[in-house]
Amino acid sequence: MFAHQKLDDLNEYFLNGSDRPGKSVYFYRICGYNDSVRRFLVQYYEEAAKSGVVIEGRIPNPDERNLDYYEEVMGLDFRLDVDFLDISLKKWLPRMGERQRKQVASAIYDSLTAMRKAGKNENMLKNAYIKFMCWLYYRFERVVNQLGGDRFPKILYEGAISRYELDMLHILSGAGCDIVLLLLQGEGSYRKTDPDSAVSRQLALPDMADFPEGFGIRWLRRELEADRNQARVCGSPPQLRGCTNTWMEGKGLADILKPVSARGKEDGVYYNCFLRMSGVEDKLTYQNDLYRFWMELSGSGRKIVIVEQEMTAPSNEEIGMIRRNPCDSLDSLIPELSKNIVFGGNMELQKIMRSAFIETMREEAAGSTGNLSRLTGRAVYLLCWLKRYQDQLFAGWDVSRPGCFIYLGGCKSDNEAFFLRFMGRLPVDVLILVPDLNRPCRLRSDRLYELRYETSMELQRFPRQDAGVHMPTVAYHAERELDTLLYQDTGMYREQQFQKATSMTLQPIYEEISILWNAEMKYRPGFEVTDSIVNMPVIFAKVSGVKDGRVKAYWAEVDKLLSQETILVPGGPCLRPHENNPMKAYVTQFLKKGKLQRSKIKEHPAYTYGVLREEIQEHILDKLQLLLDQRIIRGTYENGTEYTILATVLNLSKNMVRILQRFDFTKRNPKLVYIHTSDFLIPLEDSILAAFLNLVGFDVVFFIPTGYQCVEKYYNRQIMEEYRIGEYMYDMGIPGFDSNSVNARRSWRDKVFKRGDRRWD
C-alpha cells in the first residue's frame, strides 16, 4: 500500500515514483486560490486529462443496466477476504496485471474493514463492494491499468464529495494514484464527510484567497485550449524557464548583486529576483547603502533602469504604436496583443517576453471580472512601458548578466503593479523600494519576495552620481522622528503638512455660521485626515431676507464676518464677460476629451500660477477638473461653458494667488462675503468663481436681502445651503464698514481681478 506524503512544493505532484521518498502518493484538497494554485491546476488538469480521470460533479451511481451486467458476470457472492477480492478483480478487470490487482484488492479490503469497524453490517459492505467494482469498471479502468508504473496516474475531482466517493478515491490512492480534490465552495461539506481530515490533506499556501467567479474544471479546459491556440499564433515555447527568488537568502541588495553563477547552475534556467523592500533598516546608512549598491551594480556591466515615484503614463504617440484589433474574447485578445512584443535582437528573449505577457494577462483575467475593455487598456499600458524600457534593459542581452529594474516609491496604480508582475517573470532583477511606510505599494503577488523593516523614511530620488546625493544628518532624522511623534494621529499638525484636500459643505443652522466662521478647519465637525487627504468642512450659504426687518442688526451680523482675511464683494458683479481675460484665447488647447492637459497649462506663457507651491497648483487643477467632471455649472459640455470655466478659474490675480499660496488645509480657511441688494442678474462668471472657491476650501456666504435668485440659477443642482431668515427688502444701501472691512471691500476688484481704485456704493 502507498502512504500519503506531505508536500513541500506543488511541483512534487509531477515527480516520478523513483524520485519520491519510499512508496508515497499525494492526496490533497484545495480550498483556496492564488497564482501558484492556478498554474499547478492547469498542469495537473492536463496530465489527468491525458492519462488519468477528471470528475466534474459526482461519480454517477451504477444504474440498473450496470448492475445487471455485473450480476451476469460476477454473480452476487461476497466475502471480506483479500483472496476473494483478488480473484473477483481478475475476472471483472482481466486487463489488470497481477501487481496492480493485488494493490487494488488490498486497498479495497482495508477500506471495507474500516467500514465494518465503523458499524456497517454485511449487507452494507456488500453494496459498497459492488458499487466500488462498478465504478472501477465503468469510471476508473483507465487508471487501474496504469498502476505500478513510474509515472503515477492522476485523478482530479471537483465538487462536494460523498462518503462512498471519498472511500473510492482513498482505495485508488492506496493503490498508487495521485489525487486532487478541488473544493470551490470551501471545505465545510468535506468536513462533514471526513471530520478528522484523515483521508486527505488540506493545501495551505500564503496569500490564498477565494476562487474567482467562474473558476473550475471548465475554466482549466478553456485555459489549455487557449494555450494551444496561442502556441499556433506565438510559435514554440521558450527553451529557458525562469527560477524566481528560490535561490535568495533574504539579504536584500546583496542577493541582487550575487552573480548568476552563484545563484544556480541548472541548464535551461534563468535566475531572476522579484523583491520588494519596505521601510529601512537604518536611516543613517540607507542612502549610502543604495549608492554603493548602484556603484557596484553599474560597475559589473549590468543594465539598469531606475524609476522614481511614478511611471509616467504612456503618451498618445506611444499608445498609437500598439496594434490592436477588436476582439470578442480573451482567447483572441491575448495572442493578438502579444504580437506587439518584438525583440529582433534575440528570438529566445522575445519568446520569453510573449510567454510572460500571456501568463500575466491570464492571471489578471482570473483575478477580476474579465472585462475585455479594462484588460485591453491595462495591456496597452504594459506594452507601451515595455517598448520604453526594453532596449535599456535588454540590448545585447546576456543571460549571465541580468539587467535590474529599480522602482523607488512603490506602485501608485494598478497599471504599475500589473507591469511589475510582468517584469517579475522576465530574465531581469526587479527591485521595488518603499522606504516610506506611509505610502503603501499597490503590488500584490505570491511570487514577490518581501523584506519589511519597521523604520520609515522619506526619499524622493535614488542616490547615484547624476542624482545629487543628499546625506541627512543625525539631527535631521531626529527632527523627522519628532515630527512623526507630534503630528501623526495626535490632532496636531505642522505647517502645510498635507498636500491634498477635499471640501465638504456643512449644513449648520443659520446661527452656527458666525460660530463656525472663525474656527480652524481641525475644530469643525466632519474634519478628518484619511490617507493623507484632508476632509475640509466648509460653509457655502445664501442668506435671504432681513430678520424682523431690522436693517441695522442685519448689517451688524454681516460686519461680524469681516476681517482682513475676508474678501468682501459689496454689490457686485465681480466679473463681466466683455472684460479682458488673457486666458480666453488659449483655453481650447487646455481641454481634451474632458481632461485638463496639465502639462500644456503649466508650460503656457500666460499661466501665472507657476510661482505657487507644486501641491497648491495641483490642488487648483484638481478642483477645476472636479468642477468640470461634476458638471456643476449649467451648460458644461453642452454649449462651450467649459471654456468659460477654464478662463475664469485660470485668471485669478496675484493677490488671490498669494492667498492660495499660504492656505493651510488644517487651519483657518479663506472667506468670501458677497452682498447683492439690487435687481441686476449676477453673471455666469461669478457663479463659476463661487463654486470653484467652495471646492478649493473657501467659506462663501451670499447675503441677498431681496431673496432673488443669485448664483444658483447657473447650477445644475443645489450645492449651497439657503437660509430664509426674514422678510424680503429691496433697494437697500450698503453701508461702509470699519477700516478692516474697507480694505477687504476694496481688494475684491483691486486685488483679485486686477482693477483700479473704483468703489461701489
PDB file of C-alpha atoms in Angstrom, residues 46-225:
ATOM      1  CA  GLU A  46      -3.619  18.446 -18.458  1.00  0.00           C
ATOM      2  CA  GLU A  47      -1.984  15.324 -17.009  1.00  0.00           C
ATOM      3  CA  ALA A  48      -5.255  13.990 -15.565  1.00  0.00           C
ATOM      4  CA  ALA A  49      -6.999  14.519 -18.912  1.00  0.00           C
ATOM      5  CA  LYS A  50      -4.215  12.683 -20.773  1.00  0.00           C
ATOM      6  CA  SER A  51      -3.641   9.664 -18.573  1.00  0.00           C
ATOM      7  CA  GLY A  52      -5.938   9.863 -15.577  1.00  0.00           C
ATOM      8  CA  VAL A  53      -9.527  10.739 -14.734  1.00  0.00           C
ATOM      9  CA  VAL A  54     -11.242  14.127 -14.422  1.00  0.00           C
ATOM     10  CA  ILE A  55     -14.506  14.176 -12.467  1.00  0.00           C
ATOM     11  CA  GLU A  56     -16.905  17.145 -12.545  1.00  0.00           C
ATOM     12  CA  GLY A  57     -19.718  16.963 -10.041  1.00  0.00           C
ATOM     13  CA  ARG A  58     -20.415  13.446  -8.782  1.00  0.00           C
ATOM     14  CA  ILE A  59     -19.425   9.920  -9.851  1.00  0.00           C
ATOM     15  CA  PRO A  60     -22.733   8.509 -11.159  1.00  0.00           C
ATOM     16  CA  ASN A  61     -24.129   5.617  -9.161  1.00  0.00           C
ATOM     17  CA  PRO A  62     -24.379   2.321 -11.071  1.00  0.00           C
ATOM     18  CA  ASP A  63     -27.685   2.166 -12.933  1.00  0.00           C
ATOM     19  CA  GLU A  64     -29.836  -0.971 -13.456  1.00  0.00           C
ATOM     20  CA  ARG A  65     -28.049  -1.865 -16.691  1.00  0.00           C
ATOM     21  CA  ASN A  66     -24.664  -1.666 -14.943  1.00  0.00           C
ATOM     22  CA  LEU A  67     -25.859  -3.812 -12.048  1.00  0.00           C
ATOM     23  CA  ASP A  68     -27.479  -6.396 -14.336  1.00  0.00           C
ATOM     24  CA  TYR A  69     -24.239  -6.800 -16.270  1.00  0.00           C
ATOM     25  CA  TYR A  70     -22.249  -7.108 -13.043  1.00  0.00           C
ATOM     26  CA  GLU A  71     -24.589  -9.785 -11.725  1.00  0.00           C
ATOM     27  CA  GLU A  72     -24.425 -11.647 -15.039  1.00  0.00           C
ATOM     28  CA  VAL A  73     -20.624 -11.731 -14.991  1.00  0.00           C
ATOM     29  CA  MET A  74     -19.827 -11.905 -11.275  1.00  0.00           C
ATOM     30  CA  GLY A  75     -22.895 -13.197  -9.526  1.00  0.00           C
ATOM     31  CA  LEU A  76     -23.804 -11.884  -6.092  1.00  0.00           C
ATOM     32  CA  ASP A  77     -21.179 -13.622  -3.957  1.00  0.00           C
ATOM     33  CA  PHE A  78     -19.248 -11.535  -1.457  1.00  0.00           C
ATOM     34  CA  ARG A  79     -16.635 -12.276   1.231  1.00  0.00           C
ATOM     35  CA  LEU A  80     -14.455  -9.831   3.070  1.00  0.00           C
ATOM     36  CA  ASP A  81     -11.297 -11.647   2.155  1.00  0.00           C
ATOM     37  CA  VAL A  82      -8.236 -10.468   0.186  1.00  0.00           C
ATOM     38  CA  ASP A  83      -8.054 -13.656  -1.900  1.00  0.00           C
ATOM     39  CA  PHE A  84     -11.738 -13.368  -2.818  1.00  0.00           C
ATOM     40  CA  LEU A  85     -11.238  -9.758  -3.837  1.00  0.00           C
ATOM     41  CA  ASP A  86      -8.167 -10.615  -5.881  1.00  0.00           C
ATOM     42  CA  ILE A  87      -9.989 -13.421  -7.748  1.00  0.00           C
ATOM     43  CA  SER A  88     -13.005 -11.182  -8.335  1.00  0.00           C
ATOM     44  CA  LEU A  89     -10.868  -8.368  -9.784  1.00  0.00           C
ATOM     45  CA  LYS A  90      -9.085 -10.834 -12.096  1.00  0.00           C
ATOM     46  CA  LYS A  91     -12.432 -11.900 -13.502  1.00  0.00           C
ATOM     47  CA  TRP A  92     -14.011  -8.425 -13.608  1.00  0.00           C
ATOM     48  CA  LEU A  93     -10.986  -6.464 -14.886  1.00  0.00           C
ATOM     49  CA  PRO A  94      -8.935  -9.046 -16.803  1.00  0.00           C
ATOM     50  CA  ARG A  95      -6.535  -6.467 -18.306  1.00  0.00           C
ATOM     51  CA  MET A  96      -5.111  -5.594 -14.881  1.00  0.00           C
ATOM     52  CA  GLY A  97      -1.673  -7.018 -14.138  1.00  0.00           C
ATOM     53  CA  GLU A  98      -1.115  -9.172 -11.102  1.00  0.00           C
ATOM     54  CA  ARG A  99       0.759  -6.471  -9.201  1.00  0.00           C
ATOM     55  CA  GLN A 100      -1.919  -3.888  -9.962  1.00  0.00           C
ATOM     56  CA  ARG A 101      -4.678  -6.302  -8.938  1.00  0.00           C
ATOM     57  CA  LYS A 102      -3.085  -7.135  -5.597  1.00  0.00           C
ATOM     58  CA  GLN A 103      -2.648  -3.405  -4.803  1.00  0.00           C
ATOM     59  CA  VAL A 104      -6.309  -2.653  -5.566  1.00  0.00           C
ATOM     60  CA  ALA A 105      -7.572  -5.763  -3.723  1.00  0.00           C
ATOM     61  CA  SER A 106      -5.566  -4.847  -0.659  1.00  0.00           C
ATOM     62  CA  ALA A 107      -6.844  -1.245  -0.787  1.00  0.00           C
ATOM     63  CA  ILE A 108     -10.497  -2.382  -1.093  1.00  0.00           C
ATOM     64  CA  TYR A 109     -10.035  -4.825   1.785  1.00  0.00           C
ATOM     65  CA  ASP A 110      -8.632  -2.073   4.046  1.00  0.00           C
ATOM     66  CA  SER A 111     -11.491   0.266   3.170  1.00  0.00           C
ATOM     67  CA  LEU A 112     -14.239  -2.338   3.753  1.00  0.00           C
ATOM     68  CA  THR A 113     -12.589  -3.449   7.004  1.00  0.00           C
ATOM     69  CA  ALA A 114     -12.657   0.152   8.222  1.00  0.00           C
ATOM     70  CA  MET A 115     -16.367   0.309   7.361  1.00  0.00           C
ATOM     71  CA  ARG A 116     -17.068  -2.837   9.353  1.00  0.00           C
ATOM     72  CA  LYS A 117     -15.224  -1.414  12.350  1.00  0.00           C
ATOM     73  CA  ALA A 118     -17.366   1.712  11.976  1.00  0.00           C
ATOM     74  CA  GLY A 119     -20.518  -0.419  12.402  1.00  0.00           C
ATOM     75  CA  LYS A 120     -21.539  -1.293   8.833  1.00  0.00           C
ATOM     76  CA  ASN A 121     -23.354  -4.634   8.535  1.00  0.00           C
ATOM     77  CA  GLU A 122     -22.632  -7.375   5.980  1.00  0.00           C
ATOM     78  CA  ASN A 123     -25.277  -6.234   3.539  1.00  0.00           C
ATOM     79  CA  MET A 124     -23.964  -2.654   3.580  1.00  0.00           C
ATOM     80  CA  LEU A 125     -20.430  -3.917   2.971  1.00  0.00           C
ATOM     81  CA  LYS A 126     -21.653  -5.961   0.024  1.00  0.00           C
ATOM     82  CA  ASN A 127     -23.451  -2.975  -1.503  1.00  0.00           C
ATOM     83  CA  ALA A 128     -20.325  -0.849  -1.085  1.00  0.00           C
ATOM     84  CA  TYR A 129     -18.201  -3.609  -2.657  1.00  0.00           C
ATOM     85  CA  ILE A 130     -20.487  -3.846  -5.728  1.00  0.00           C
ATOM     86  CA  LYS A 131     -20.515  -0.048  -6.080  1.00  0.00           C
ATOM     87  CA  PHE A 132     -16.697   0.067  -5.955  1.00  0.00           C
ATOM     88  CA  MET A 133     -16.439  -2.734  -8.551  1.00  0.00           C
ATOM     89  CA  CYS A 134     -18.835  -0.967 -10.927  1.00  0.00           C
ATOM     90  CA  TRP A 135     -17.004   2.343 -10.523  1.00  0.00           C
ATOM     91  CA  LEU A 136     -13.662   0.637 -11.200  1.00  0.00           C
ATOM     92  CA  TYR A 137     -15.045  -0.906 -14.396  1.00  0.00           C
ATOM     93  CA  TYR A 138     -17.055   1.993 -15.777  1.00  0.00           C
ATOM     94  CA  ARG A 139     -15.105   5.032 -14.452  1.00  0.00           C
ATOM     95  CA  PHE A 140     -11.583   4.092 -13.425  1.00  0.00           C
ATOM     96  CA  GLU A 141     -10.469   1.189 -15.642  1.00  0.00           C
ATOM     97  CA  ARG A 142      -8.109   3.586 -17.435  1.00  0.00           C
ATOM     98  CA  VAL A 143      -6.438   4.391 -14.117  1.00  0.00           C
ATOM     99  CA  VAL A 144      -6.092   0.919 -12.611  1.00  0.00           C
ATOM    100  CA  ASN A 145      -4.450  -0.403 -15.753  1.00  0.00           C
ATOM    101  CA  GLN A 146      -1.626   2.129 -15.296  1.00  0.00           C
ATOM    102  CA  LEU A 147      -0.866   1.318 -11.658  1.00  0.00           C
ATOM    103  CA  GLY A 148       2.622   0.088 -10.864  1.00  0.00           C
ATOM    104  CA  GLY A 149       4.488   2.284 -13.358  1.00  0.00           C
ATOM    105  CA  ASP A 150       6.983   5.000 -12.508  1.00  0.00           C
ATOM    106  CA  ARG A 151       4.548   7.674 -13.655  1.00  0.00           C
ATOM    107  CA  PHE A 152       1.603   7.779 -11.254  1.00  0.00           C
ATOM    108  CA  PRO A 153      -1.868   8.309 -12.756  1.00  0.00           C
ATOM    109  CA  LYS A 154      -3.700  11.481 -11.693  1.00  0.00           C
ATOM    110  CA  ILE A 155      -7.308  11.976 -10.573  1.00  0.00           C
ATOM    111  CA  LEU A 156      -8.894  15.463 -10.378  1.00  0.00           C
ATOM    112  CA  TYR A 157     -12.262  15.728  -8.612  1.00  0.00           C
ATOM    113  CA  GLU A 158     -14.351  18.905  -8.486  1.00  0.00           C
ATOM    114  CA  GLY A 159     -17.455  19.054  -6.297  1.00  0.00           C
ATOM    115  CA  ALA A 160     -18.913  18.227  -2.894  1.00  0.00           C
ATOM    116  CA  ILE A 161     -17.680  14.673  -2.375  1.00  0.00           C
ATOM    117  CA  SER A 162     -19.807  11.945  -0.761  1.00  0.00           C
ATOM    118  CA  ARG A 163     -18.626   9.295   1.721  1.00  0.00           C
ATOM    119  CA  TYR A 164     -18.542   6.426  -0.811  1.00  0.00           C
ATOM    120  CA  GLU A 165     -16.798   8.600  -3.412  1.00  0.00           C
ATOM    121  CA  LEU A 166     -14.163   9.536  -0.859  1.00  0.00           C
ATOM    122  CA  ASP A 167     -13.721   5.849   0.024  1.00  0.00           C
ATOM    123  CA  MET A 168     -13.299   5.006  -3.670  1.00  0.00           C
ATOM    124  CA  LEU A 169     -10.632   7.687  -4.115  1.00  0.00           C
ATOM    125  CA  HIS A 170      -8.970   6.523  -0.910  1.00  0.00           C
ATOM    126  CA  ILE A 171      -8.780   2.995  -2.383  1.00  0.00           C
ATOM    127  CA  LEU A 172      -7.206   4.316  -5.606  1.00  0.00           C
ATOM    128  CA  SER A 173      -4.795   6.474  -3.637  1.00  0.00           C
ATOM    129  CA  GLY A 174      -3.669   3.478  -1.596  1.00  0.00           C
ATOM    130  CA  ALA A 175      -3.173   1.542  -4.835  1.00  0.00           C
ATOM    131  CA  GLY A 176      -0.870   4.210  -6.294  1.00  0.00           C
ATOM    132  CA  CYS A 177      -2.818   7.216  -7.645  1.00  0.00           C
ATOM    133  CA  ASP A 178      -2.234  10.914  -7.013  1.00  0.00           C
ATOM    134  CA  ILE A 179      -5.477  12.725  -6.212  1.00  0.00           C
ATOM    135  CA  VAL A 180      -6.571  16.383  -6.007  1.00  0.00           C
ATOM    136  CA  LEU A 181      -9.956  17.461  -4.669  1.00  0.00           C
ATOM    137  CA  LEU A 182     -10.993  20.909  -5.919  1.00  0.00           C
ATOM    138  CA  LEU A 183     -13.438  22.285  -3.346  1.00  0.00           C
ATOM    139  CA  LEU A 184     -14.699  25.530  -4.891  1.00  0.00           C
ATOM    140  CA  GLN A 185     -17.227  26.158  -2.105  1.00  0.00           C
ATOM    141  CA  GLY A 186     -14.732  25.674   0.699  1.00  0.00           C
ATOM    142  CA  GLU A 187     -14.314  22.599   2.817  1.00  0.00           C
ATOM    143  CA  GLY A 188     -17.403  22.874   5.012  1.00  0.00           C
ATOM    144  CA  SER A 189     -19.199  19.995   3.283  1.00  0.00           C
ATOM    145  CA  TYR A 190     -15.991  17.952   3.100  1.00  0.00           C
ATOM    146  CA  ARG A 191     -15.538  18.099   6.873  1.00  0.00           C
ATOM    147  CA  LYS A 192     -18.956  16.540   7.311  1.00  0.00           C
ATOM    148  CA  THR A 193     -17.656  13.526   5.379  1.00  0.00           C
ATOM    149  CA  ASP A 194     -14.141  13.446   6.860  1.00  0.00           C
ATOM    150  CA  PRO A 195     -14.329  15.422  10.139  1.00  0.00           C
ATOM    151  CA  ASP A 196     -10.851  14.425  11.300  1.00  0.00           C
ATOM    152  CA  SER A 197      -9.205  15.150   7.941  1.00  0.00           C
ATOM    153  CA  ALA A 198      -7.960  11.552   7.959  1.00  0.00           C
ATOM    154  CA  VAL A 199      -8.242  10.794   4.233  1.00  0.00           C
ATOM    155  CA  SER A 200      -6.751  13.879   2.550  1.00  0.00           C
ATOM    156  CA  ARG A 201      -4.576  16.839   3.492  1.00  0.00           C
ATOM    157  CA  GLN A 202      -5.657  20.472   3.110  1.00  0.00           C
ATOM    158  CA  LEU A 203      -3.352  22.605   0.952  1.00  0.00           C
ATOM    159  CA  ALA A 204      -2.186  25.711   2.820  1.00  0.00           C
ATOM    160  CA  LEU A 205      -0.168  28.342   0.948  1.00  0.00           C
ATOM    161  CA  PRO A 206       0.482  32.021   1.733  1.00  0.00           C
ATOM    162  CA  ASP A 207      -1.910  34.633   0.322  1.00  0.00           C
ATOM    163  CA  MET A 208      -4.627  32.162  -0.674  1.00  0.00           C
ATOM    164  CA  ALA A 209      -7.994  33.784  -1.377  1.00  0.00           C
ATOM    165  CA  ASP A 210     -11.443  32.693  -2.537  1.00  0.00           C
ATOM    166  CA  PHE A 211     -11.662  31.216  -6.002  1.00  0.00           C
ATOM    167  CA  PRO A 212     -12.504  33.762  -8.731  1.00  0.00           C
ATOM    168  CA  GLU A 213     -16.008  33.659 -10.117  1.00  0.00           C
ATOM    169  CA  GLY A 214     -16.294  31.079 -12.875  1.00  0.00           C
ATOM    170  CA  PHE A 215     -13.183  29.154 -11.863  1.00  0.00           C
ATOM    171  CA  GLY A 216     -13.251  25.362 -12.124  1.00  0.00           C
ATOM    172  CA  ILE A 217     -12.523  22.450 -14.446  1.00  0.00           C
ATOM    173  CA  ARG A 218     -14.310  24.107 -17.352  1.00  0.00           C
ATOM    174  CA  TRP A 219     -12.107  27.158 -16.858  1.00  0.00           C
ATOM    175  CA  LEU A 220      -8.997  24.923 -16.844  1.00  0.00           C
ATOM    176  CA  ARG A 221     -10.178  23.259 -20.039  1.00  0.00           C
ATOM    177  CA  ARG A 222     -10.580  26.640 -21.743  1.00  0.00           C
ATOM    178  CA  GLU A 223      -7.164  27.693 -20.460  1.00  0.00           C
ATOM    179  CA  LEU A 224      -5.493  24.682 -22.068  1.00  0.00           C
ATOM    180  CA  GLU A 225      -7.354  25.270 -25.310  1.00  0.00           C
TER     181      GLU A 225
END
